[in-house]
Amino acid sequence: MSAIAPQFMFDFGSPNAFLSHEAIPAIEKRIGAKFEYVPILLGGVFKATNNKSPAETLAGIKNKREFHAIETERFLKRFKVGPYTWNPFFPVNTLNLMRAAVAAQMEGVFEKYIDAAFHHMWVEPKKMDDPETAMAALTASGLDAQRLFARAGEADVKAKLIENTQSAVERGAFGSPTFFVGSEIFFGKEQLRDVEEMVLGK
């Protein structure tokens, strides 16, 4: 089956991006296509679109946070994924993590890096914007963290992350997780069902 590869615009700072990442392998089997992971900087997207994080938008609104929790429970059951552990250091500045994701892509260790960074954000949460903590965590996951973070500071890596982020906004993204199937945009983990249907031509 030759399906259009859906794209996943992600930032490690989003728990919903993590839950999407957990749900994606089973979807890939069903659709016969791999998702293309595109690292973006969520802070940059928010700035460009005048958006705010759910932590801010849910604050003080009666029943909205509660519904959000119900929606997450439904997602966990539907996609048979485990719950995440709230990161006590949230919000975590993910600039270096996302730059290192671009570096990992260039160094050929992208998938391993994605799994590790999500793990240390939302499975065994750590203060991943502390360089020493992040370095130790990623090294423990079998990555050459020193090399990746050194590479993350180079101009081509920085430029690529900016380009990914600007391109996502130009295509209509305003947060993470955002998915594209061709030119069609989907926002939020709940729309993964729609992404799957569109790829399958339903």
mmCIF file with all atom_site columns, C-alpha atoms in Angstrom:
data_model
loop_
_atom_site.group_PDB
_atom_site.id
_atom_site.type_symbol
_atom_site.label_atom_id
_atom_site.label_alt_id
_atom_site.label_comp_id
_atom_site.label_asym_id
_atom_site.label_entity_id
_atom_site.label_seq_id
_atom_site.pdbx_PDB_ins_code
_atom_site.Cartn_x
_atom_site.Cartn_y
_atom_site.Cartn_z
_atom_site.occupancy
_atom_site.B_iso_or_equiv
_atom_site.pdbx_formal_charge
_atom_site.auth_seq_id
_atom_site.auth_comp_id
_atom_site.auth_asym_id
_atom_site.auth_atom_id
_atom_site.pdbx_PDB_model_num
ATOM 1   C CA . MET A 1 1   ? 0.000   0.000  0.000  1.00 0.00 ? 1   MET A CA 1
ATOM 2   C CA . SER A 1 2   ? 1.417   3.394  -0.935 1.00 0.00 ? 2   SER A CA 1
ATOM 3   C CA . ALA A 1 3   ? -0.154  5.895  1.417  1.00 0.00 ? 3   ALA A CA 1
ATOM 4   C CA . ILE A 1 4   ? 0.725   9.575  1.761  1.00 0.00 ? 4   ILE A CA 1
ATOM 5   C CA . ALA A 1 5   ? 3.115   9.926  4.694  1.00 0.00 ? 5   ALA A CA 1
ATOM 6   C CA . PRO A 1 6   ? 1.447   12.074 7.355  1.00 0.00 ? 6   PRO A CA 1
ATOM 7   C CA . GLN A 1 7   ? 3.639   14.726 8.966  1.00 0.00 ? 7   GLN A CA 1
ATOM 8   C CA . PHE A 1 8   ? 3.820   15.290 12.723 1.00 0.00 ? 8   PHE A CA 1
ATOM 9   C CA . MET A 1 9   ? 4.940   18.734 13.904 1.00 0.00 ? 9   MET A CA 1
ATOM 10  C CA . PHE A 1 10  ? 6.141   18.174 17.456 1.00 0.00 ? 10  PHE A CA 1
ATOM 11  C CA . ASP A 1 11  ? 7.818   19.787 20.454 1.00 0.00 ? 11  ASP A CA 1
ATOM 12  C CA . PHE A 1 12  ? 8.921   17.721 23.469 1.00 0.00 ? 12  PHE A CA 1
ATOM 13  C CA . GLY A 1 13  ? 7.325   20.291 25.784 1.00 0.00 ? 13  GLY A CA 1
ATOM 14  C CA . SER A 1 14  ? 3.810   19.156 24.825 1.00 0.00 ? 14  SER A CA 1
ATOM 15  C CA . PRO A 1 15  ? 2.340   16.205 26.748 1.00 0.00 ? 15  PRO A CA 1
ATOM 16  C CA . ASN A 1 16  ? -0.201  15.777 23.956 1.00 0.00 ? 16  ASN A CA 1
ATOM 17  C CA . ALA A 1 17  ? 2.648   15.466 21.448 1.00 0.00 ? 17  ALA A CA 1
ATOM 18  C CA . PHE A 1 18  ? 4.065   12.712 23.686 1.00 0.00 ? 18  PHE A CA 1
ATOM 19  C CA . LEU A 1 19  ? 0.719   10.873 23.760 1.00 0.00 ? 19  LEU A CA 1
ATOM 20  C CA . SER A 1 20  ? 0.503   11.193 19.962 1.00 0.00 ? 20  SER A CA 1
ATOM 21  C CA . HIS A 1 21  ? 4.018   9.741  19.683 1.00 0.00 ? 21  HIS A CA 1
ATOM 22  C CA . GLU A 1 22  ? 2.896   6.772  21.792 1.00 0.00 ? 22  GLU A CA 1
ATOM 23  C CA . ALA A 1 23  ? -0.178  6.186  19.610 1.00 0.00 ? 23  ALA A CA 1
ATOM 24  C CA . ILE A 1 24  ? 1.575   6.570  16.236 1.00 0.00 ? 24  ILE A CA 1
ATOM 25  C CA . PRO A 1 25  ? 3.307   3.126  15.906 1.00 0.00 ? 25  PRO A CA 1
ATOM 26  C CA . ALA A 1 26  ? -0.027  1.245  15.858 1.00 0.00 ? 26  ALA A CA 1
ATOM 27  C CA . ILE A 1 27  ? -1.467  3.756  13.363 1.00 0.00 ? 27  ILE A CA 1
ATOM 28  C CA . GLU A 1 28  ? 1.586   3.328  11.108 1.00 0.00 ? 28  GLU A CA 1
ATOM 29  C CA . LYS A 1 29  ? 0.924   -0.432 10.993 1.00 0.00 ? 29  LYS A CA 1
ATOM 30  C CA . ARG A 1 30  ? -2.715  0.124  10.038 1.00 0.00 ? 30  ARG A CA 1
ATOM 31  C CA . ILE A 1 31  ? -2.036  2.712  7.314  1.00 0.00 ? 31  ILE A CA 1
ATOM 32  C CA . GLY A 1 32  ? 1.136   1.129  5.921  1.00 0.00 ? 32  GLY A CA 1
ATOM 33  C CA . ALA A 1 33  ? 3.055   4.406  6.075  1.00 0.00 ? 33  ALA A CA 1
ATOM 34  C CA . LYS A 1 34  ? 5.500   6.034  8.472  1.00 0.00 ? 34  LYS A CA 1
ATOM 35  C CA . PHE A 1 35  ? 4.818   9.436  9.987  1.00 0.00 ? 35  PHE A CA 1
ATOM 36  C CA . GLU A 1 36  ? 7.389   12.070 9.123  1.00 0.00 ? 36  GLU A CA 1
ATOM 37  C CA . TYR A 1 37  ? 8.430   13.735 12.390 1.00 0.00 ? 37  TYR A CA 1
ATOM 38  C CA . VAL A 1 38  ? 9.196   17.455 12.018 1.00 0.00 ? 38  VAL A CA 1
ATOM 39  C CA . PRO A 1 39  ? 10.816  19.195 15.017 1.00 0.00 ? 39  PRO A CA 1
ATOM 40  C CA . ILE A 1 40  ? 9.408   22.688 15.623 1.00 0.00 ? 40  ILE A CA 1
ATOM 41  C CA . LEU A 1 41  ? 9.782   25.176 18.467 1.00 0.00 ? 41  LEU A CA 1
ATOM 42  C CA . LEU A 1 42  ? 6.420   25.555 20.168 1.00 0.00 ? 42  LEU A CA 1
ATOM 43  C CA . GLY A 1 43  ? 7.436   28.836 21.792 1.00 0.00 ? 43  GLY A CA 1
ATOM 44  C CA . GLY A 1 44  ? 8.165   30.199 18.317 1.00 0.00 ? 44  GLY A CA 1
ATOM 45  C CA . VAL A 1 45  ? 4.788   29.013 17.028 1.00 0.00 ? 45  VAL A CA 1
ATOM 46  C CA . PHE A 1 46  ? 2.975   30.621 19.972 1.00 0.00 ? 46  PHE A CA 1
ATOM 47  C CA . LYS A 1 47  ? 4.818   33.883 19.425 1.00 0.00 ? 47  LYS A CA 1
ATOM 48  C CA . ALA A 1 48  ? 4.054   33.924 15.693 1.00 0.00 ? 48  ALA A CA 1
ATOM 49  C CA . THR A 1 49  ? 0.361   33.107 16.172 1.00 0.00 ? 49  THR A CA 1
ATOM 50  C CA . ASN A 1 50  ? -0.336  34.947 19.450 1.00 0.00 ? 50  ASN A CA 1
ATOM 51  C CA . ASN A 1 51  ? -1.319  31.593 20.993 1.00 0.00 ? 51  ASN A CA 1
ATOM 52  C CA . LYS A 1 52  ? -0.868  30.439 24.604 1.00 0.00 ? 52  LYS A CA 1
ATOM 53  C CA . SER A 1 53  ? -0.254  27.043 26.179 1.00 0.00 ? 53  SER A CA 1
ATOM 54  C CA . PRO A 1 54  ? -3.203  24.953 27.465 1.00 0.00 ? 54  PRO A CA 1
ATOM 55  C CA . ALA A 1 55  ? -1.874  25.553 31.002 1.00 0.00 ? 55  ALA A CA 1
ATOM 56  C CA . GLU A 1 56  ? -2.776  29.221 30.461 1.00 0.00 ? 56  GLU A CA 1
ATOM 57  C CA . THR A 1 57  ? -5.912  28.815 28.333 1.00 0.00 ? 57  THR A CA 1
ATOM 58  C CA . LEU A 1 58  ? -7.503  26.271 30.705 1.00 0.00 ? 58  LEU A CA 1
ATOM 59  C CA . ALA A 1 59  ? -6.791  28.316 33.820 1.00 0.00 ? 59  ALA A CA 1
ATOM 60  C CA . GLY A 1 60  ? -9.821  29.736 35.577 1.00 0.00 ? 60  GLY A CA 1
ATOM 61  C CA . ILE A 1 61  ? -12.410 28.386 33.108 1.00 0.00 ? 61  ILE A CA 1
ATOM 62  C CA . LYS A 1 62  ? -15.026 26.262 34.852 1.00 0.00 ? 62  LYS A CA 1
ATOM 63  C CA . ASN A 1 63  ? -15.225 22.672 33.499 1.00 0.00 ? 63  ASN A CA 1
ATOM 64  C CA . LYS A 1 64  ? -12.691 23.148 30.678 1.00 0.00 ? 64  LYS A CA 1
ATOM 65  C CA . ARG A 1 65  ? -9.753  21.540 32.472 1.00 0.00 ? 65  ARG A CA 1
ATOM 66  C CA . GLU A 1 66  ? -12.040 18.757 33.704 1.00 0.00 ? 66  GLU A CA 1
ATOM 67  C CA . PHE A 1 67  ? -13.210 18.050 30.159 1.00 0.00 ? 67  PHE A CA 1
ATOM 68  C CA . HIS A 1 68  ? -9.603  18.061 28.983 1.00 0.00 ? 68  HIS A CA 1
ATOM 69  C CA . ALA A 1 69  ? -8.875  15.299 31.544 1.00 0.00 ? 69  ALA A CA 1
ATOM 70  C CA . ILE A 1 70  ? -11.877 13.237 30.335 1.00 0.00 ? 70  ILE A CA 1
ATOM 71  C CA . GLU A 1 71  ? -10.738 13.649 26.734 1.00 0.00 ? 71  GLU A CA 1
ATOM 72  C CA . THR A 1 72  ? -7.242  12.423 27.648 1.00 0.00 ? 72  THR A CA 1
ATOM 73  C CA . GLU A 1 73  ? -8.676  9.342  29.408 1.00 0.00 ? 73  GLU A CA 1
ATOM 74  C CA . ARG A 1 74  ? -10.706 8.519  26.299 1.00 0.00 ? 74  ARG A CA 1
ATOM 75  C CA . PHE A 1 75  ? -7.590  8.900  24.150 1.00 0.00 ? 75  PHE A CA 1
ATOM 76  C CA . LEU A 1 76  ? -5.557  6.553  26.391 1.00 0.00 ? 76  LEU A CA 1
ATOM 77  C CA . LYS A 1 77  ? -8.279  3.880  26.121 1.00 0.00 ? 77  LYS A CA 1
ATOM 78  C CA . ARG A 1 78  ? -8.901  4.287  22.387 1.00 0.00 ? 78  ARG A CA 1
ATOM 79  C CA . PHE A 1 79  ? -5.240  4.156  21.383 1.00 0.00 ? 79  PHE A CA 1
ATOM 80  C CA . LYS A 1 80  ? -4.225  1.740  24.163 1.00 0.00 ? 80  LYS A CA 1
ATOM 81  C CA . VAL A 1 81  ? -1.373  3.905  25.422 1.00 0.00 ? 81  VAL A CA 1
ATOM 82  C CA . GLY A 1 82  ? -0.196  4.448  28.970 1.00 0.00 ? 82  GLY A CA 1
ATOM 83  C CA . PRO A 1 83  ? -0.694  7.745  30.785 1.00 0.00 ? 83  PRO A CA 1
ATOM 84  C CA . TYR A 1 84  ? 2.137   10.219 31.063 1.00 0.00 ? 84  TYR A CA 1
ATOM 85  C CA . THR A 1 85  ? 3.673   11.475 34.290 1.00 0.00 ? 85  THR A CA 1
ATOM 86  C CA . TRP A 1 86  ? 3.202   15.218 34.702 1.00 0.00 ? 86  TRP A CA 1
ATOM 87  C CA . ASN A 1 87  ? 6.578   16.940 34.505 1.00 0.00 ? 87  ASN A CA 1
ATOM 88  C CA . PRO A 1 88  ? 6.933   18.850 37.806 1.00 0.00 ? 88  PRO A CA 1
ATOM 89  C CA . PHE A 1 89  ? 9.300   21.324 36.115 1.00 0.00 ? 89  PHE A CA 1
ATOM 90  C CA . PHE A 1 90  ? 6.705   22.330 33.501 1.00 0.00 ? 90  PHE A CA 1
ATOM 91  C CA . PRO A 1 91  ? 6.926   24.568 31.545 1.00 0.00 ? 91  PRO A CA 1
ATOM 92  C CA . VAL A 1 92  ? 10.326  23.372 30.337 1.00 0.00 ? 92  VAL A CA 1
ATOM 93  C CA . ASN A 1 93  ? 12.238  25.557 27.876 1.00 0.00 ? 93  ASN A CA 1
ATOM 94  C CA . THR A 1 94  ? 12.730  23.140 24.977 1.00 0.00 ? 94  THR A CA 1
ATOM 95  C CA . LEU A 1 95  ? 14.930  25.301 22.715 1.00 0.00 ? 95  LEU A CA 1
ATOM 96  C CA . ASN A 1 96  ? 18.090  23.211 23.181 1.00 0.00 ? 96  ASN A CA 1
ATOM 97  C CA . LEU A 1 97  ? 16.164  19.922 23.122 1.00 0.00 ? 97  LEU A CA 1
ATOM 98  C CA . MET A 1 98  ? 14.529  20.837 19.817 1.00 0.00 ? 98  MET A CA 1
ATOM 99  C CA . ARG A 1 99  ? 17.798  22.058 18.306 1.00 0.00 ? 99  ARG A CA 1
ATOM 100 C CA . ALA A 1 100 ? 19.392  18.787 19.385 1.00 0.00 ? 100 ALA A CA 1
ATOM 101 C CA . ALA A 1 101 ? 16.496  16.959 17.669 1.00 0.00 ? 101 ALA A CA 1
ATOM 102 C CA . VAL A 1 102 ? 17.482  18.628 14.387 1.00 0.00 ? 102 VAL A CA 1
ATOM 103 C CA . ALA A 1 103 ? 21.116  17.700 15.112 1.00 0.00 ? 103 ALA A CA 1
ATOM 104 C CA . ALA A 1 104 ? 20.051  14.096 15.792 1.00 0.00 ? 104 ALA A CA 1
ATOM 105 C CA . GLN A 1 105 ? 18.265  14.052 12.439 1.00 0.00 ? 105 GLN A CA 1
ATOM 106 C CA . MET A 1 106 ? 21.457  15.206 10.708 1.00 0.00 ? 106 MET A CA 1
ATOM 107 C CA . GLU A 1 107 ? 23.540  12.685 12.685 1.00 0.00 ? 107 GLU A CA 1
ATOM 108 C CA . GLY A 1 108 ? 21.284  9.733  11.867 1.00 0.00 ? 108 GLY A CA 1
ATOM 109 C CA . VAL A 1 109 ? 20.028  9.047  15.414 1.00 0.00 ? 109 VAL A CA 1
ATOM 110 C CA . PHE A 1 110 ? 16.686  10.859 15.129 1.00 0.00 ? 110 PHE A CA 1
ATOM 111 C CA . GLU A 1 111 ? 14.298  8.064  16.195 1.00 0.00 ? 111 GLU A CA 1
ATOM 112 C CA . LYS A 1 112 ? 16.439  7.024  19.151 1.00 0.00 ? 112 LYS A CA 1
ATOM 113 C CA . TYR A 1 113 ? 16.733  10.670 20.257 1.00 0.00 ? 113 TYR A CA 1
ATOM 114 C CA . ILE A 1 114 ? 12.964  11.284 19.972 1.00 0.00 ? 114 ILE A CA 1
ATOM 115 C CA . ASP A 1 115 ? 12.166  8.242  22.117 1.00 0.00 ? 115 ASP A CA 1
ATOM 116 C CA . ALA A 1 116 ? 14.743  9.266  24.728 1.00 0.00 ? 116 ALA A CA 1
ATOM 117 C CA . ALA A 1 117 ? 13.749  12.943 24.945 1.00 0.00 ? 117 ALA A CA 1
ATOM 118 C CA . PHE A 1 118 ? 10.035  12.144 25.236 1.00 0.00 ? 118 PHE A CA 1
ATOM 119 C CA . HIS A 1 119 ? 10.850  9.513  27.875 1.00 0.00 ? 119 HIS A CA 1
ATOM 120 C CA . HIS A 1 120 ? 12.791  11.954 30.035 1.00 0.00 ? 120 HIS A CA 1
ATOM 121 C CA . MET A 1 121 ? 10.063  14.588 29.661 1.00 0.00 ? 121 MET A CA 1
ATOM 122 C CA . TRP A 1 122 ? 6.910   12.528 30.246 1.00 0.00 ? 122 TRP A CA 1
ATOM 123 C CA . VAL A 1 123 ? 7.743   8.998  31.486 1.00 0.00 ? 123 VAL A CA 1
ATOM 124 C CA . GLU A 1 124 ? 10.514  9.657  34.000 1.00 0.00 ? 124 GLU A CA 1
ATOM 125 C CA . PRO A 1 125 ? 10.257  13.461 33.994 1.00 0.00 ? 125 PRO A CA 1
ATOM 126 C CA . LYS A 1 126 ? 13.322  15.582 34.589 1.00 0.00 ? 126 LYS A CA 1
ATOM 127 C CA . LYS A 1 127 ? 14.258  19.249 34.323 1.00 0.00 ? 127 LYS A CA 1
ATOM 128 C CA . MET A 1 128 ? 15.317  18.895 30.708 1.00 0.00 ? 128 MET A CA 1
ATOM 129 C CA . ASP A 1 129 ? 16.165  22.577 30.241 1.00 0.00 ? 129 ASP A CA 1
ATOM 130 C CA . ASP A 1 130 ? 19.021  22.128 32.694 1.00 0.00 ? 130 ASP A CA 1
ATOM 131 C CA . PRO A 1 131 ? 21.972  21.272 30.408 1.00 0.00 ? 131 PRO A CA 1
ATOM 132 C CA . GLU A 1 132 ? 23.687  18.897 32.851 1.00 0.00 ? 132 GLU A CA 1
ATOM 133 C CA . THR A 1 133 ? 20.451  17.039 33.619 1.00 0.00 ? 133 THR A CA 1
ATOM 134 C CA . ALA A 1 134 ? 19.574  16.707 29.926 1.00 0.00 ? 134 ALA A CA 1
ATOM 135 C CA . MET A 1 135 ? 23.092  15.595 29.033 1.00 0.00 ? 135 MET A CA 1
ATOM 136 C CA . ALA A 1 136 ? 23.117  12.905 31.736 1.00 0.00 ? 136 ALA A CA 1
ATOM 137 C CA . ALA A 1 137 ? 19.622  11.658 30.825 1.00 0.00 ? 137 ALA A CA 1
ATOM 138 C CA . LEU A 1 138 ? 20.325  11.377 27.104 1.00 0.00 ? 138 LEU A CA 1
ATOM 139 C CA . THR A 1 139 ? 23.746  9.798  27.699 1.00 0.00 ? 139 THR A CA 1
ATOM 140 C CA . ALA A 1 140 ? 22.050  7.189  29.926 1.00 0.00 ? 140 ALA A CA 1
ATOM 141 C CA . SER A 1 141 ? 19.749  6.460  26.967 1.00 0.00 ? 141 SER A CA 1
ATOM 142 C CA . GLY A 1 142 ? 22.770  5.533  24.857 1.00 0.00 ? 142 GLY A CA 1
ATOM 143 C CA . LEU A 1 143 ? 23.150  8.769  22.896 1.00 0.00 ? 143 LEU A CA 1
ATOM 144 C CA . ASP A 1 144 ? 26.269  10.860 22.359 1.00 0.00 ? 144 ASP A CA 1
ATOM 145 C CA . ALA A 1 145 ? 24.606  13.794 24.114 1.00 0.00 ? 145 ALA A CA 1
ATOM 146 C CA . GLN A 1 146 ? 27.753  15.884 24.180 1.00 0.00 ? 146 GLN A CA 1
ATOM 147 C CA . ARG A 1 147 ? 28.112  15.648 20.407 1.00 0.00 ? 147 ARG A CA 1
ATOM 148 C CA . LEU A 1 148 ? 24.411  16.380 19.812 1.00 0.00 ? 148 LEU A CA 1
ATOM 149 C CA . PHE A 1 149 ? 24.351  19.443 22.083 1.00 0.00 ? 149 PHE A CA 1
ATOM 150 C CA . ALA A 1 150 ? 27.562  20.760 20.531 1.00 0.00 ? 150 ALA A CA 1
ATOM 151 C CA . ARG A 1 151 ? 25.995  20.289 17.093 1.00 0.00 ? 151 ARG A CA 1
ATOM 152 C CA . ALA A 1 152 ? 22.790  21.971 18.337 1.00 0.00 ? 152 ALA A CA 1
ATOM 153 C CA . GLY A 1 153 ? 24.708  25.238 18.738 1.00 0.00 ? 153 GLY A CA 1
ATOM 154 C CA . GLU A 1 154 ? 25.784  25.354 15.085 1.00 0.00 ? 154 GLU A CA 1
ATOM 155 C CA . ALA A 1 155 ? 24.259  27.828 12.650 1.00 0.00 ? 155 ALA A CA 1
ATOM 156 C CA . ASP A 1 156 ? 22.808  25.296 10.179 1.00 0.00 ? 156 ASP A CA 1
ATOM 157 C CA . VAL A 1 157 ? 20.966  23.459 12.963 1.00 0.00 ? 157 VAL A CA 1
ATOM 158 C CA . LYS A 1 158 ? 19.544  26.669 14.432 1.00 0.00 ? 158 LYS A CA 1
ATOM 159 C CA . ALA A 1 159 ? 18.467  27.825 10.976 1.00 0.00 ? 159 ALA A CA 1
ATOM 160 C CA . LYS A 1 160 ? 16.729  24.504 10.215 1.00 0.00 ? 160 LYS A CA 1
ATOM 161 C CA . LEU A 1 161 ? 14.649  24.649 13.417 1.00 0.00 ? 161 LEU A CA 1
ATOM 162 C CA . ILE A 1 162 ? 13.601  28.231 12.613 1.00 0.00 ? 162 ILE A CA 1
ATOM 163 C CA . GLU A 1 163 ? 12.737  27.183 9.054  1.00 0.00 ? 163 GLU A CA 1
ATOM 164 C CA . ASN A 1 164 ? 10.652  24.196 10.261 1.00 0.00 ? 164 ASN A CA 1
ATOM 165 C CA . THR A 1 165 ? 8.799   26.416 12.740 1.00 0.00 ? 165 THR A CA 1
ATOM 166 C CA . GLN A 1 166 ? 8.092   29.223 10.258 1.00 0.00 ? 166 GLN A CA 1
ATOM 167 C CA . SER A 1 167 ? 7.002   26.759 7.588  1.00 0.00 ? 167 SER A CA 1
ATOM 168 C CA . ALA A 1 168 ? 4.577   25.072 10.027 1.00 0.00 ? 168 ALA A CA 1
ATOM 169 C CA . VAL A 1 169 ? 3.024   28.461 10.893 1.00 0.00 ? 169 VAL A CA 1
ATOM 170 C CA . GLU A 1 170 ? 2.761   29.427 7.224  1.00 0.00 ? 170 GLU A CA 1
ATOM 171 C CA . ARG A 1 171 ? 0.916   26.170 6.563  1.00 0.00 ? 171 ARG A CA 1
ATOM 172 C CA . GLY A 1 172 ? -1.540  26.928 9.357  1.00 0.00 ? 172 GLY A CA 1
ATOM 173 C CA . ALA A 1 173 ? -0.037  25.462 12.543 1.00 0.00 ? 173 ALA A CA 1
ATOM 174 C CA . PHE A 1 174 ? -0.674  27.277 15.826 1.00 0.00 ? 174 PHE A CA 1
ATOM 175 C CA . GLY A 1 175 ? 0.343   24.615 18.357 1.00 0.00 ? 175 GLY A CA 1
ATOM 176 C CA . SER A 1 176 ? 1.581   21.053 18.896 1.00 0.00 ? 176 SER A CA 1
ATOM 177 C CA . PRO A 1 177 ? 0.679   18.357 18.043 1.00 0.00 ? 177 PRO A CA 1
ATOM 178 C CA . THR A 1 178 ? -0.154  19.422 14.485 1.00 0.00 ? 178 THR A CA 1
ATOM 179 C CA . PHE A 1 179 ? -0.457  16.910 11.658 1.00 0.00 ? 179 PHE A CA 1
ATOM 180 C CA . PHE A 1 180 ? -0.499  17.386 7.909  1.00 0.00 ? 180 PHE A CA 1
ATOM 181 C CA . VAL A 1 181 ? -1.698  14.948 5.259  1.00 0.00 ? 181 VAL A CA 1
ATOM 182 C CA . GLY A 1 182 ? -0.621  16.710 2.084  1.00 0.00 ? 182 GLY A CA 1
ATOM 183 C CA . SER A 1 183 ? -2.046  20.213 2.509  1.00 0.00 ? 183 SER A CA 1
ATOM 184 C CA . GLU A 1 184 ? -4.744  19.146 4.997  1.00 0.00 ? 184 GLU A CA 1
ATOM 185 C CA . ILE A 1 185 ? -4.086  20.252 8.580  1.00 0.00 ? 185 ILE A CA 1
ATOM 186 C CA . PHE A 1 186 ? -5.186  18.506 11.783 1.00 0.00 ? 186 PHE A CA 1
ATOM 187 C CA . PHE A 1 187 ? -4.602  19.820 15.299 1.00 0.00 ? 187 PHE A CA 1
ATOM 188 C CA . GLY A 1 188 ? -4.557  17.914 18.576 1.00 0.00 ? 188 GLY A CA 1
ATOM 189 C CA . LYS A 1 189 ? -4.076  14.280 19.486 1.00 0.00 ? 189 LYS A CA 1
ATOM 190 C CA . GLU A 1 190 ? -7.826  13.612 19.186 1.00 0.00 ? 190 GLU A CA 1
ATOM 191 C CA . GLN A 1 191 ? -7.604  14.190 15.415 1.00 0.00 ? 191 GLN A CA 1
ATOM 192 C CA . LEU A 1 192 ? -5.285  11.243 14.869 1.00 0.00 ? 192 LEU A CA 1
ATOM 193 C CA . ARG A 1 193 ? -8.365  9.208  13.912 1.00 0.00 ? 193 ARG A CA 1
ATOM 194 C CA . ASP A 1 194 ? -9.115  11.738 11.176 1.00 0.00 ? 194 ASP A CA 1
ATOM 195 C CA . VAL A 1 195 ? -5.477  11.666 10.044 1.00 0.00 ? 195 VAL A CA 1
ATOM 196 C CA . GLU A 1 196 ? -5.694  7.879  9.762  1.00 0.00 ? 196 GLU A CA 1
ATOM 197 C CA . GLU A 1 197 ? -8.959  8.016  7.811  1.00 0.00 ? 197 GLU A CA 1
ATOM 198 C CA . MET A 1 198 ? -7.629  10.605 5.390  1.00 0.00 ? 198 MET A CA 1
ATOM 199 C CA . VAL A 1 199 ? -4.460  8.596  4.678  1.00 0.00 ? 199 VAL A CA 1
ATOM 200 C CA . LEU A 1 200 ? -6.599  5.518  4.025  1.00 0.00 ? 200 LEU A CA 1
ATOM 201 C CA . GLY A 1 201 ? -8.883  7.570  1.755  1.00 0.00 ? 201 GLY A CA 1
ATOM 202 C CA . LYS A 1 202 ? -12.001 6.996  3.865  1.00 0.00 ? 202 LYS A CA 1
#
